[in-house]
Amino acid sequence: MTDILLGIPWAIMLIILPLITAMMVFVWPRTAQTLVLIYSLVMVIAVAGLGLQIWQQGVFQYSLGGWDAPLGIELYADGLSLVMLMATALVGAGCSIYASAYFNAEQAHRFWPIWLLLLAALNALFLSADLFNLYVTLELMGLAAVALTALSGSRNALAGAMRYLLSTLAGSIAYLLGVVLLYQTFGSVDIFILAERITPEPAAWAALVLMIVGLALKTALFPLHFWLPPAHASAPSPVSAVLSALVVKASFYILIRLWISLFGPISGDIVAVLLGIMGSVAILWGSVQALRQTRLKLLVAYSTVAQIGYLFLVFPLAAAAGAWHAAAILALSHALAKAAMFLAAGNLLHFGRHDRIKDLDRVVQRLPLSAFAFALAGVSIMGLPPSGGFIGKWLMLEAALVQGRWDLVAVMLIGGLLAALYIFKVLGRCFTEAEVTHEPSRVPARMEWAALLLALGAITLGFLAVPFLSLLQIGAPFSGSGS
């Protein structure tokens, strides 16, 4: 049985199946819900199968068509790739269940094919090992994400999508220029070949600046985050969840790969320090902005800006053992928690037909599952035990303490306090009666349970930290950490 499982091409399935399903739901829209729910289950199984493969056999490498690098397209998966694929499968499944009850028939007809294209692009990105393929998948992902953001057709959604489109295109152009510079200078776009050839010289430094700026713009790192709050707050709720949980993590994932293999060893300390400063300001500024918001989805969107900042603290702390592992756990726990939070916010919006925080009007009594999901996700966002967010932030805090970075310790502690303030600001209103009451709408059970299951996933991750850290060791993705 194990031999059969090890022989199945799980990685290829992760790219091909969403594309086939996208074509099927486009041709047979009436079967879309059933097809996508089956597809979501198969994707979770496929990621588990790929995990078994790399656990038993080590790093997965496959050359499409038998053409090796630098000419062919090579698929690559190690522990870090697997973690990101797990996040995509779990968040994708939860949001697909939610979306099956969220959209009407007309909206669903437009939504499902683009949604599946987005998931296919994400899987392909996490399995790519050369800079040009990463660019192609990044573009496909960005265009699909923009189309989904504009899906409702409202004025706010179109404005947010247009700002997002211009930002993502600018980021892509900067990244592509960096790829061209590296190819012209070192003769390859394969990351592992480049790692052997790259030397500290002006072309490499110019590529470093272009690619880091482009990816930071796509990740919405302060002060390049201006496009994120309007786009995430105006998109349909399942789209907001995936944008915040996965799409911004994809560009961060590429940045980690480039830093570990290419740029870390040649950049010196100044770039790492600068990224750490931007991450620190993001934590503080994003948290303060979240605290000031009066609309729930905007609060959650600014919270994303703040939580992204924690991920960038890894660059100045890279010399400490555990810093990269902390960033990986934080990325996965934030993906689960923030997806749950956006879905719960979508339920409250659907229930009351508004997302004004001061008028939440006793939703704890009337929509307890969604309120509970928001609270559980908040536990992880605040970094409280026993959540995955706690494990990630504790490891990051430990790395800062070991290196005597008291400034970063202070930023993380203040960020945690501010997160608690904006989470409890929402939870407090969930218990109180609004000044103006209103007639609620029924929220389908699937929408409530999808949010709750993702929130429980963020908490459960805290109990699975040890096997999770073992998984991250496969292929030693952080061995050339550039620290």
Tab-separated table of C-alpha atoms in Angstrom:
chain	number	residue	atom	x	y	z
A	1	MET	CA	0.000	0.000	0.000
A	2	THR	CA	2.777	2.399	0.950
A	3	ASP	CA	4.588	1.663	-2.314
A	4	ILE	CA	1.436	2.515	-4.261
A	5	LEU	CA	1.041	5.811	-2.385
A	6	LEU	CA	4.704	6.665	-2.933
A	7	GLY	CA	4.352	6.045	-6.667
A	8	ILE	CA	1.467	8.451	-7.253
A	9	PRO	CA	2.542	11.808	-8.803
A	10	TRP	CA	0.970	13.927	-6.049
A	11	ALA	CA	2.878	17.121	-6.908
A	12	ILE	CA	1.711	17.074	-10.523
A	13	MET	CA	-1.841	16.419	-9.361
A	14	LEU	CA	-1.689	19.559	-7.219
A	15	ILE	CA	-1.229	21.644	-10.371
A	16	ILE	CA	-3.258	19.710	-12.929
A	17	LEU	CA	-6.387	18.898	-10.899
A	18	PRO	CA	-7.432	22.493	-10.107
A	19	LEU	CA	-7.037	23.380	-13.804
A	20	ILE	CA	-9.142	20.408	-14.917
A	21	THR	CA	-11.761	21.196	-12.259
A	22	ALA	CA	-11.809	24.847	-13.374
A	23	MET	CA	-12.635	23.774	-16.939
A	24	MET	CA	-15.302	21.355	-15.701
A	25	VAL	CA	-17.098	23.920	-13.527
A	26	PHE	CA	-16.995	26.396	-16.409
A	27	VAL	CA	-18.598	23.871	-18.788
A	28	TRP	CA	-21.018	22.364	-16.219
A	29	PRO	CA	-21.743	25.199	-13.759
A	30	ARG	CA	-24.664	23.363	-12.115
A	31	THR	CA	-22.272	20.727	-10.791
A	32	ALA	CA	-19.755	23.301	-9.545
A	33	GLN	CA	-20.458	22.984	-5.819
A	34	THR	CA	-20.170	19.208	-5.814
A	35	LEU	CA	-17.079	19.213	-8.014
A	36	VAL	CA	-15.276	21.823	-5.915
A	37	LEU	CA	-16.062	20.086	-2.622
A	38	ILE	CA	-14.717	16.799	-4.018
A	39	TYR	CA	-11.717	18.670	-5.408
A	40	SER	CA	-11.013	20.249	-1.983
A	41	LEU	CA	-10.961	16.826	-0.332
A	42	VAL	CA	-8.668	15.431	-3.042
A	43	MET	CA	-6.271	18.362	-2.597
A	44	VAL	CA	-5.941	17.698	1.138
A	45	ILE	CA	-5.250	14.024	0.350
A	46	ALA	CA	-2.736	14.985	-2.372
A	47	VAL	CA	-0.778	17.235	0.005
A	48	ALA	CA	-0.775	14.432	2.592
A	49	GLY	CA	0.472	12.051	-0.126
A	50	LEU	CA	3.239	14.452	-1.134
A	51	GLY	CA	4.131	14.807	2.552
A	52	LEU	CA	4.444	11.026	2.845
A	53	GLN	CA	6.648	10.975	-0.261
A	54	ILE	CA	9.119	13.576	0.940
A	55	TRP	CA	9.053	12.191	4.501
A	56	GLN	CA	10.037	8.757	3.188
A	57	GLN	CA	12.192	9.699	0.200
A	58	GLY	CA	13.508	13.186	0.974
A	59	VAL	CA	13.236	16.268	-1.241
A	60	PHE	CA	10.948	15.884	-4.249
A	61	GLN	CA	12.408	16.888	-7.631
A	62	TYR	CA	10.790	16.274	-11.003
A	63	SER	CA	11.736	17.562	-14.450
A	64	LEU	CA	8.680	18.056	-16.665
A	65	GLY	CA	9.119	16.322	-20.019
A	66	GLY	CA	12.501	14.964	-18.930
A	67	TRP	CA	14.189	18.350	-19.510
A	68	ASP	CA	16.486	19.242	-16.640
A	69	ALA	CA	17.418	22.770	-15.515
A	70	PRO	CA	18.304	25.245	-16.907
A	71	LEU	CA	16.288	24.361	-20.057
A	72	GLY	CA	13.313	22.527	-18.578
A	73	ILE	CA	10.714	23.173	-15.891
A	74	GLU	CA	11.584	21.495	-12.616
A	75	LEU	CA	9.185	20.898	-9.744
A	76	TYR	CA	10.727	20.995	-6.275
A	77	ALA	CA	9.317	20.372	-2.803
A	78	ASP	CA	10.970	20.330	0.607
A	79	GLY	CA	9.643	20.921	4.116
A	80	LEU	CA	9.011	24.630	3.514
A	81	SER	CA	7.155	23.989	0.236
A	82	LEU	CA	5.044	21.362	1.985
A	83	VAL	CA	4.018	23.761	4.752
A	84	MET	CA	2.834	26.326	2.202
A	85	LEU	CA	0.987	23.635	0.211
A	86	MET	CA	-0.681	22.499	3.441
A	87	ALA	CA	-1.817	26.066	4.089
A	88	THR	CA	-3.203	26.307	0.550
A	89	ALA	CA	-5.081	22.992	0.823
A	90	LEU	CA	-6.574	23.697	4.259
A	91	VAL	CA	-7.489	27.344	3.713
A	92	GLY	CA	-8.643	26.580	0.157
A	93	ALA	CA	-10.908	23.787	1.418
A	94	GLY	CA	-12.376	25.905	4.228
A	95	CYS	CA	-13.021	28.881	1.960
A	96	SER	CA	-14.488	26.647	-0.777
A	97	ILE	CA	-17.000	25.193	1.702
A	98	TYR	CA	-17.830	28.730	2.794
A	99	ALA	CA	-18.146	30.000	-0.786
A	100	SER	CA	-20.488	27.155	-1.736
A	101	ALA	CA	-23.091	28.776	0.518
A	102	TYR	CA	-22.015	32.422	0.050
A	103	PHE	CA	-22.566	33.139	-3.658
A	104	ASN	CA	-25.788	33.000	-5.642
A	105	ALA	CA	-25.885	30.982	-8.884
A	106	GLU	CA	-24.916	33.897	-11.133
A	107	GLN	CA	-21.972	34.963	-8.958
A	108	ALA	CA	-20.846	31.348	-8.504
A	109	HIS	CA	-20.687	30.856	-12.275
A	110	ARG	CA	-18.052	33.613	-12.482
A	111	PHE	CA	-16.356	32.803	-9.175
A	112	TRP	CA	-15.422	29.105	-9.326
A	113	PRO	CA	-13.235	28.998	-12.478
A	114	ILE	CA	-11.178	32.019	-11.350
A	115	TRP	CA	-10.975	30.655	-7.807
A	116	LEU	CA	-9.587	27.335	-9.027
A	117	LEU	CA	-7.127	29.117	-11.320
A	118	LEU	CA	-5.890	31.051	-8.267
A	119	LEU	CA	-5.401	27.830	-6.270
A	120	ALA	CA	-3.596	26.166	-9.197
A	121	ALA	CA	-1.239	29.166	-9.471
A	122	LEU	CA	-0.519	29.036	-5.730
A	123	ASN	CA	0.292	25.309	-5.842
A	124	ALA	CA	2.511	25.781	-8.904
A	125	LEU	CA	4.317	28.682	-7.218
A	126	PHE	CA	5.116	26.641	-4.110
A	127	LEU	CA	6.454	23.828	-6.323
A	128	SER	CA	8.605	26.007	-8.602
A	129	ALA	CA	12.368	26.194	-8.351
A	130	ASP	CA	13.330	28.750	-10.971
A	131	LEU	CA	12.876	32.490	-11.069
A	132	PHE	CA	10.962	32.704	-14.348
A	133	ASN	CA	8.419	30.054	-13.405
A	134	LEU	CA	7.962	31.856	-10.108
A	135	TYR	CA	7.271	35.038	-12.088
A	136	VAL	CA	4.697	33.304	-14.312
A	137	THR	CA	2.857	31.763	-11.376
A	138	LEU	CA	3.056	35.047	-9.465
A	139	GLU	CA	1.405	36.831	-12.408
A	140	LEU	CA	-1.339	34.227	-12.799
A	141	MET	CA	-2.030	34.389	-9.080
A	142	GLY	CA	-2.106	38.207	-9.057
A	143	LEU	CA	-4.449	38.528	-12.033
A	144	ALA	CA	-6.835	35.903	-10.642
A	145	ALA	CA	-6.776	37.638	-7.247
A	146	VAL	CA	-7.584	41.018	-8.823
A	147	ALA	CA	-10.486	39.518	-10.797
A	148	LEU	CA	-11.903	37.942	-7.635
A	149	THR	CA	-11.525	41.217	-5.716
A	150	ALA	CA	-13.671	42.988	-8.326
A	151	LEU	CA	-16.242	40.183	-8.438
A	152	SER	CA	-19.039	42.001	-6.603
A	153	GLY	CA	-18.887	44.866	-9.102
A	154	SER	CA	-19.505	47.507	-6.423
A	155	ARG	CA	-17.793	50.872	-6.642
A	156	ASN	CA	-15.569	50.150	-3.635
A	157	ALA	CA	-14.645	46.712	-4.973
A	158	LEU	CA	-13.698	48.078	-8.389
A	159	ALA	CA	-11.640	50.892	-6.845
A	160	GLY	CA	-9.853	48.449	-4.522
A	161	ALA	CA	-9.255	46.000	-7.374
A	162	MET	CA	-7.833	48.727	-9.636
A	163	ARG	CA	-5.415	49.882	-6.942
A	164	TYR	CA	-4.457	46.256	-6.319
A	165	LEU	CA	-3.952	45.635	-10.059
A	166	LEU	CA	-1.599	48.595	-10.481
A	167	SER	CA	0.373	47.631	-7.383
A	168	THR	CA	0.733	43.988	-8.316
A	169	LEU	CA	1.807	44.880	-11.865
A	170	ALA	CA	4.406	47.328	-10.545
A	171	GLY	CA	5.706	44.636	-8.196
A	172	SER	CA	5.844	42.105	-11.037
A	173	ILE	CA	7.776	44.464	-13.315
A	174	ALA	CA	10.363	45.135	-10.607
A	175	TYR	CA	10.709	41.404	-9.944
A	176	LEU	CA	11.018	40.583	-13.666
A	177	LEU	CA	13.716	43.227	-14.174
A	178	GLY	CA	15.679	41.580	-11.381
A	179	VAL	CA	15.266	38.166	-13.055
A	180	VAL	CA	16.557	39.610	-16.363
A	181	LEU	CA	19.596	41.106	-14.638
A	182	LEU	CA	20.456	37.812	-12.948
A	183	TYR	CA	20.000	35.820	-16.173
A	184	GLN	CA	22.142	38.218	-18.197
A	185	THR	CA	24.905	38.224	-15.616
A	186	PHE	CA	24.965	34.626	-14.412
A	187	GLY	CA	23.309	32.728	-17.293
A	188	SER	CA	20.523	30.885	-15.487
A	189	VAL	CA	17.176	31.372	-13.784
A	190	ASP	CA	17.405	28.158	-11.770
A	191	ILE	CA	17.706	29.104	-8.094
A	192	PHE	CA	20.160	26.329	-7.215
A	193	ILE	CA	22.424	27.017	-10.205
A	194	LEU	CA	22.352	30.740	-9.436
A	195	ALA	CA	23.256	30.013	-5.804
A	196	GLU	CA	26.522	28.488	-7.041
A	197	ARG	CA	27.295	31.278	-9.522
A	198	ILE	CA	26.133	34.502	-7.855
A	199	THR	CA	28.835	36.865	-6.628
A	200	PRO	CA	28.631	40.252	-4.899
A	201	GLU	CA	28.713	42.712	-7.791
A	202	PRO	CA	26.587	45.647	-9.007
A	203	ALA	CA	24.241	43.537	-11.190
A	204	ALA	CA	23.455	41.216	-8.284
A	205	TRP	CA	22.872	44.146	-5.913
A	206	ALA	CA	20.587	45.871	-8.447
A	207	ALA	CA	18.622	42.631	-8.855
A	208	LEU	CA	18.422	42.326	-5.074
A	209	VAL	CA	16.916	45.813	-4.705
A	210	LEU	CA	14.439	45.362	-7.586
A	211	MET	CA	13.242	41.930	-6.517
A	212	ILE	CA	12.957	42.733	-2.810
A	213	VAL	CA	11.030	45.958	-3.508
A	214	GLY	CA	8.726	44.156	-5.965
A	215	LEU	CA	8.022	41.304	-3.559
A	216	ALA	CA	7.635	43.643	-0.560
A	217	LEU	CA	5.032	45.583	-2.561
A	218	LYS	CA	3.123	42.388	-3.306
A	219	THR	CA	3.387	41.303	0.335
A	220	ALA	CA	2.101	44.733	1.438
A	221	LEU	CA	5.018	45.450	3.764
A	222	PHE	CA	4.865	48.937	5.314
A	223	PRO	CA	5.023	51.512	3.666
A	224	LEU	CA	4.066	49.585	0.508
A	225	HIS	CA	0.826	48.315	2.029
A	226	PHE	CA	-1.458	51.107	0.735
A	227	TRP	CA	-3.339	48.800	-1.635
A	228	LEU	CA	-4.175	46.084	0.911
A	229	PRO	CA	-6.862	47.528	3.242
A	230	PRO	CA	-9.250	48.754	0.487
A	231	ALA	CA	-8.777	45.575	-1.586
A	232	HIS	CA	-9.200	43.116	1.277
A	233	ALA	CA	-12.044	45.009	2.922
A	234	SER	CA	-14.126	45.382	-0.254
A	235	ALA	CA	-13.682	41.865	-1.698
A	236	PRO	CA	-16.236	39.085	-1.067
A	237	SER	CA	-15.460	37.454	2.291
A	238	PRO	CA	-14.012	34.122	1.003
A	239	VAL	CA	-11.820	36.129	-1.363
A	240	SER	CA	-10.653	38.438	1.460
A	241	ALA	CA	-9.768	35.331	3.466
A	242	VAL	CA	-7.590	33.821	0.743
A	243	LEU	CA	-5.960	37.137	-0.162
A	244	SER	CA	-4.890	37.682	3.425
A	245	ALA	CA	-4.109	34.052	4.259
A	246	LEU	CA	-2.328	32.873	1.117
A	247	VAL	CA	-1.774	35.452	-1.621
A	248	VAL	CA	0.385	37.845	0.412
A	249	LYS	CA	2.291	34.817	1.805
A	250	ALA	CA	3.184	33.625	-1.711
A	251	SER	CA	5.400	36.642	-2.419
A	252	PHE	CA	6.883	36.365	1.088
A	253	TYR	CA	7.675	32.702	0.359
A	254	ILE	CA	9.597	33.712	-2.787
A	255	LEU	CA	11.447	36.357	-0.791
A	256	ILE	CA	12.534	33.722	1.757
A	257	ARG	CA	13.739	31.417	-1.028
A	258	LEU	CA	15.721	34.212	-2.677
A	259	TRP	CA	17.171	35.398	0.615
A	260	ILE	CA	18.306	31.945	1.731
A	261	SER	CA	19.775	30.878	-1.614
A	262	LEU	CA	20.905	34.074	-3.327
A	263	PHE	CA	20.726	37.392	-1.552
A	264	GLY	CA	21.411	36.647	2.111
A	265	PRO	CA	25.081	35.733	1.573
A	266	ILE	CA	25.823	38.836	-0.570
A	267	SER	CA	23.646	41.525	0.983
A	268	GLY	CA	25.435	42.228	4.259
A	269	ASP	CA	23.536	43.358	7.349
A	270	ILE	CA	22.072	46.588	6.064
A	271	VAL	CA	19.253	45.048	3.988
A	272	ALA	CA	18.267	42.696	6.812
A	273	VAL	CA	18.222	45.615	9.267
A	274	LEU	CA	16.121	47.710	6.885
A	275	LEU	CA	13.585	44.889	6.410
A	276	GLY	CA	13.462	44.464	10.193
A	277	ILE	CA	12.751	48.178	10.669
A	278	MET	CA	9.960	48.095	8.076
A	279	GLY	CA	8.519	45.005	9.773
A	280	SER	CA	8.650	46.697	13.183
A	281	VAL	CA	6.896	49.825	11.935
A	282	ALA	CA	4.311	47.603	10.210
A	283	ILE	CA	3.518	45.879	13.515
A	284	LEU	CA	3.021	49.122	15.402
A	285	TRP	CA	1.409	51.231	12.675
A	286	GLY	CA	-0.867	48.437	11.402
A	287	SER	CA	-2.020	47.612	14.932
A	288	VAL	CA	-2.791	51.259	15.751
A	289	GLN	CA	-4.727	51.624	12.493
A	290	ALA	CA	-6.662	48.423	13.242
A	291	LEU	CA	-7.547	49.827	16.650
A	292	ARG	CA	-8.897	53.019	15.048
A	293	GLN	CA	-11.218	51.313	12.561
A	294	THR	CA	-14.989	51.412	12.937
A	295	ARG	CA	-15.683	48.706	10.322
A	296	LEU	CA	-14.861	45.090	11.088
A	297	LYS	CA	-13.397	44.053	7.719
A	298	LEU	CA	-11.122	47.097	7.655
A	299	LEU	CA	-9.946	46.260	11.181
A	300	VAL	CA	-9.091	42.712	10.083
A	301	ALA	CA	-7.341	44.057	6.957
A	302	TYR	CA	-5.121	46.422	8.980
A	303	SER	CA	-4.424	43.543	11.340
A	304	THR	CA	-2.968	41.721	8.323
A	305	VAL	CA	-0.610	44.656	7.706
A	306	ALA	CA	0.560	44.346	11.326
A	307	GLN	CA	0.950	40.557	11.336
A	308	ILE	CA	2.956	40.635	8.098
A	309	GLY	CA	5.433	42.798	9.991
A	310	TYR	CA	6.240	39.896	12.345
A	311	LEU	CA	7.301	37.781	9.355
A	312	PHE	CA	9.906	40.366	8.341
A	313	LEU	CA	11.547	40.361	11.777
A	314	VAL	CA	13.117	37.076	10.709
A	315	PHE	CA	15.670	38.836	8.482
A	316	PRO	CA	17.638	40.655	11.219
A	317	LEU	CA	17.214	37.605	13.490
A	318	ALA	CA	18.265	34.995	10.901
A	319	ALA	CA	21.492	34.183	12.763
A	320	ALA	CA	19.529	32.713	15.678
A	321	ALA	CA	18.507	29.067	15.595
A	322	GLY	CA	14.767	28.820	15.259
A	323	ALA	CA	14.096	32.217	13.668
A	324	TRP	CA	13.188	30.730	10.254
A	325	HIS	CA	11.094	28.056	11.908
A	326	ALA	CA	9.301	30.798	13.818
A	327	ALA	CA	8.516	32.599	10.568
A	328	ALA	CA	7.183	29.396	8.970
A	329	ILE	CA	4.922	28.617	11.938
A	330	LEU	CA	3.744	32.232	12.042
A	331	ALA	CA	2.935	32.137	8.318
A	332	LEU	CA	0.828	28.972	8.664
A	333	SER	CA	-0.912	29.995	11.898
A	334	HIS	CA	-1.673	33.447	10.508
A	335	ALA	CA	-3.064	31.873	7.326
A	336	LEU	CA	-5.506	29.727	9.301
A	337	ALA	CA	-6.415	32.387	11.865
A	338	LYS	CA	-6.826	35.266	9.439
A	339	ALA	CA	-8.901	33.183	7.031
A	340	ALA	CA	-11.151	32.241	9.967
A	341	MET	CA	-11.345	35.877	11.064
A	342	PHE	CA	-12.353	37.159	7.621
A	343	LEU	CA	-14.947	34.393	7.245
A	344	ALA	CA	-16.353	35.148	10.693
A	345	ALA	CA	-16.431	38.854	9.805
A	346	GLY	CA	-18.255	37.920	6.604
A	347	ASN	CA	-20.832	36.013	8.656
A	348	LEU	CA	-21.398	39.023	10.904
A	349	LEU	CA	-21.714	41.247	7.828
A	350	HIS	CA	-24.193	38.825	6.255
A	351	PHE	CA	-26.113	38.532	9.535
A	352	GLY	CA	-26.528	42.239	10.243
A	353	ARG	CA	-26.096	43.537	6.638
A	354	HIS	CA	-23.333	45.825	7.893
A	355	ASP	CA	-19.938	45.454	9.572
A	356	ARG	CA	-20.046	48.480	11.888
A	357	ILE	CA	-18.316	47.350	15.055
A	358	LYS	CA	-20.419	49.479	17.419
A	359	ASP	CA	-23.631	47.940	16.037
A	360	LEU	CA	-22.733	44.242	16.264
A	361	ASP	CA	-25.732	43.894	18.573
A	362	ARG	CA	-25.354	40.815	20.803
A	363	VAL	CA	-24.041	38.477	18.123
A	364	VAL	CA	-22.637	36.205	20.846
A	365	GLN	CA	-26.197	35.192	21.673
A	366	ARG	CA	-27.505	35.206	18.113
A	367	LEU	CA	-24.507	33.940	16.108
A	368	PRO	CA	-22.403	32.075	18.698
A	369	LEU	CA	-20.368	29.890	16.330
A	370	SER	CA	-19.117	32.864	14.339
A	371	ALA	CA	-18.378	34.895	17.459
A	372	PHE	CA	-16.516	31.897	18.905
A	373	ALA	CA	-14.561	31.442	15.654
A	374	PHE	CA	-13.534	35.121	15.736
A	375	ALA	CA	-12.433	34.791	19.367
A	376	LEU	CA	-10.404	31.617	18.719
A	377	ALA	CA	-8.717	33.187	15.699
A	378	GLY	CA	-8.015	36.233	17.871
A	379	VAL	CA	-6.218	34.019	20.404
A	380	SER	CA	-3.741	33.020	17.683
A	381	ILE	CA	-3.412	36.552	16.311
A	382	MET	CA	-2.657	37.874	19.812
A	383	GLY	CA	-0.062	35.109	20.265
A	384	LEU	CA	-1.687	33.507	23.320
A	385	PRO	CA	-1.175	29.841	24.298
A	386	PRO	CA	-1.915	27.196	23.189
A	387	SER	CA	-2.251	28.487	19.621
A	388	GLY	CA	0.100	28.222	16.644
A	389	GLY	CA	0.505	31.999	16.840
A	390	PHE	CA	1.875	31.623	20.368
A	391	ILE	CA	4.490	29.057	19.259
A	392	GLY	CA	5.615	31.211	16.328
A	393	LYS	CA	5.830	34.443	18.316
A	394	TRP	CA	7.509	32.709	21.262
A	395	LEU	CA	10.234	31.297	18.981
A	396	MET	CA	10.672	34.719	17.369
A	397	LEU	CA	10.844	36.375	20.798
A	398	GLU	CA	13.402	33.798	21.938
A	399	ALA	CA	15.548	34.514	18.858
A	400	ALA	CA	15.466	38.230	19.672
A	401	LEU	CA	16.370	37.610	23.339
A	402	VAL	CA	19.299	35.352	22.402
A	403	GLN	CA	20.715	38.099	20.177
A	404	GLY	CA	20.038	40.859	22.673
A	405	ARG	CA	17.671	42.638	20.300
A	406	TRP	CA	15.673	44.382	23.011
A	407	ASP	CA	14.203	46.794	20.473
A	408	LEU	CA	12.547	43.913	18.613
A	409	VAL	CA	11.458	42.329	21.898
A	410	ALA	CA	9.718	45.598	22.799
A	411	VAL	CA	8.060	45.840	19.386
A	412	MET	CA	6.712	42.284	19.643
A	413	LEU	CA	5.366	42.810	23.163
A	414	ILE	CA	3.720	46.137	22.262
A	415	GLY	CA	2.336	44.560	19.073
A	416	GLY	CA	0.800	41.742	21.114
A	417	LEU	CA	-0.779	44.240	23.509
A	418	LEU	CA	-2.224	46.305	20.649
A	419	ALA	CA	-3.569	43.133	18.997
A	420	ALA	CA	-5.330	42.250	22.249
A	421	LEU	CA	-6.878	45.723	22.357
A	422	TYR	CA	-8.354	45.579	18.848
A	423	ILE	CA	-9.535	41.970	19.236
A	424	PHE	CA	-11.268	42.743	22.547
A	425	LYS	CA	-12.709	45.918	21.047
A	426	VAL	CA	-14.679	43.659	18.686
A	427	LEU	CA	-15.476	40.945	21.233
A	428	GLY	CA	-16.757	43.522	23.716
A	429	ARG	CA	-19.273	44.784	21.158
A	430	CYS	CA	-20.396	41.215	20.477
A	431	PHE	CA	-21.949	41.117	23.966
A	432	THR	CA	-23.659	44.503	24.000
A	433	GLU	CA	-26.918	45.676	22.497
A	434	ALA	CA	-26.673	48.161	19.640
A	435	GLU	CA	-28.310	51.574	19.888
A	436	VAL	CA	-30.169	50.894	16.647
A	437	THR	CA	-31.417	47.340	16.390
A	438	HIS	CA	-32.057	45.661	13.055
A	439	GLU	CA	-33.579	42.551	11.533
A	440	PRO	CA	-30.909	39.892	11.070
A	441	SER	CA	-30.456	37.612	8.067
A	442	ARG	CA	-29.974	33.868	8.366
A	443	VAL	CA	-26.374	32.682	8.024
A	444	PRO	CA	-25.998	29.201	6.432
A	445	ALA	CA	-24.458	26.612	8.757
A	446	ARG	CA	-21.660	25.863	6.257
A	447	MET	CA	-20.453	29.455	6.500
A	448	GLU	CA	-20.335	29.320	10.295
A	449	TRP	CA	-18.637	25.920	10.502
A	450	ALA	CA	-16.028	26.775	7.866
A	451	ALA	CA	-14.882	29.760	9.944
A	452	LEU	CA	-14.882	27.729	13.154
A	453	LEU	CA	-12.900	24.804	11.703
A	454	LEU	CA	-10.176	27.103	10.377
A	455	ALA	CA	-9.965	28.857	13.759
A	456	LEU	CA	-9.671	25.478	15.486
A	457	GLY	CA	-6.879	24.639	13.030
A	458	ALA	CA	-4.922	27.712	14.179
A	459	ILE	CA	-5.279	26.576	17.795
A	460	THR	CA	-4.480	22.909	17.031
A	461	LEU	CA	-1.247	23.936	15.329
A	462	GLY	CA	0.078	24.902	18.759
A	463	PHE	CA	-0.259	21.273	19.929
A	464	LEU	CA	1.476	19.967	16.788
A	465	ALA	CA	4.546	22.182	16.973
A	466	VAL	CA	7.075	19.350	17.449
A	467	PRO	CA	6.032	17.245	14.405
A	468	PHE	CA	5.628	20.469	12.459
A	469	LEU	CA	9.235	21.478	13.212
A	470	SER	CA	10.393	17.987	12.162
A	471	LEU	CA	8.539	18.414	8.897
A	472	LEU	CA	10.314	21.711	8.257
A	473	GLN	CA	13.689	19.964	8.506
A	474	ILE	CA	13.042	17.914	5.328
A	475	GLY	CA	15.515	19.053	2.701
A	476	ALA	CA	17.072	21.512	5.180
A	477	PRO	CA	15.444	24.524	3.465
A	478	PHE	CA	17.124	26.976	5.859
A	479	SER	CA	20.633	25.506	5.742
A	480	GLY	CA	21.936	28.331	3.565
A	481	SER	CA	20.135	30.965	5.569
A	482	GLY	CA	22.436	33.737	4.605
A	483	SER	CA	22.826	34.780	8.176
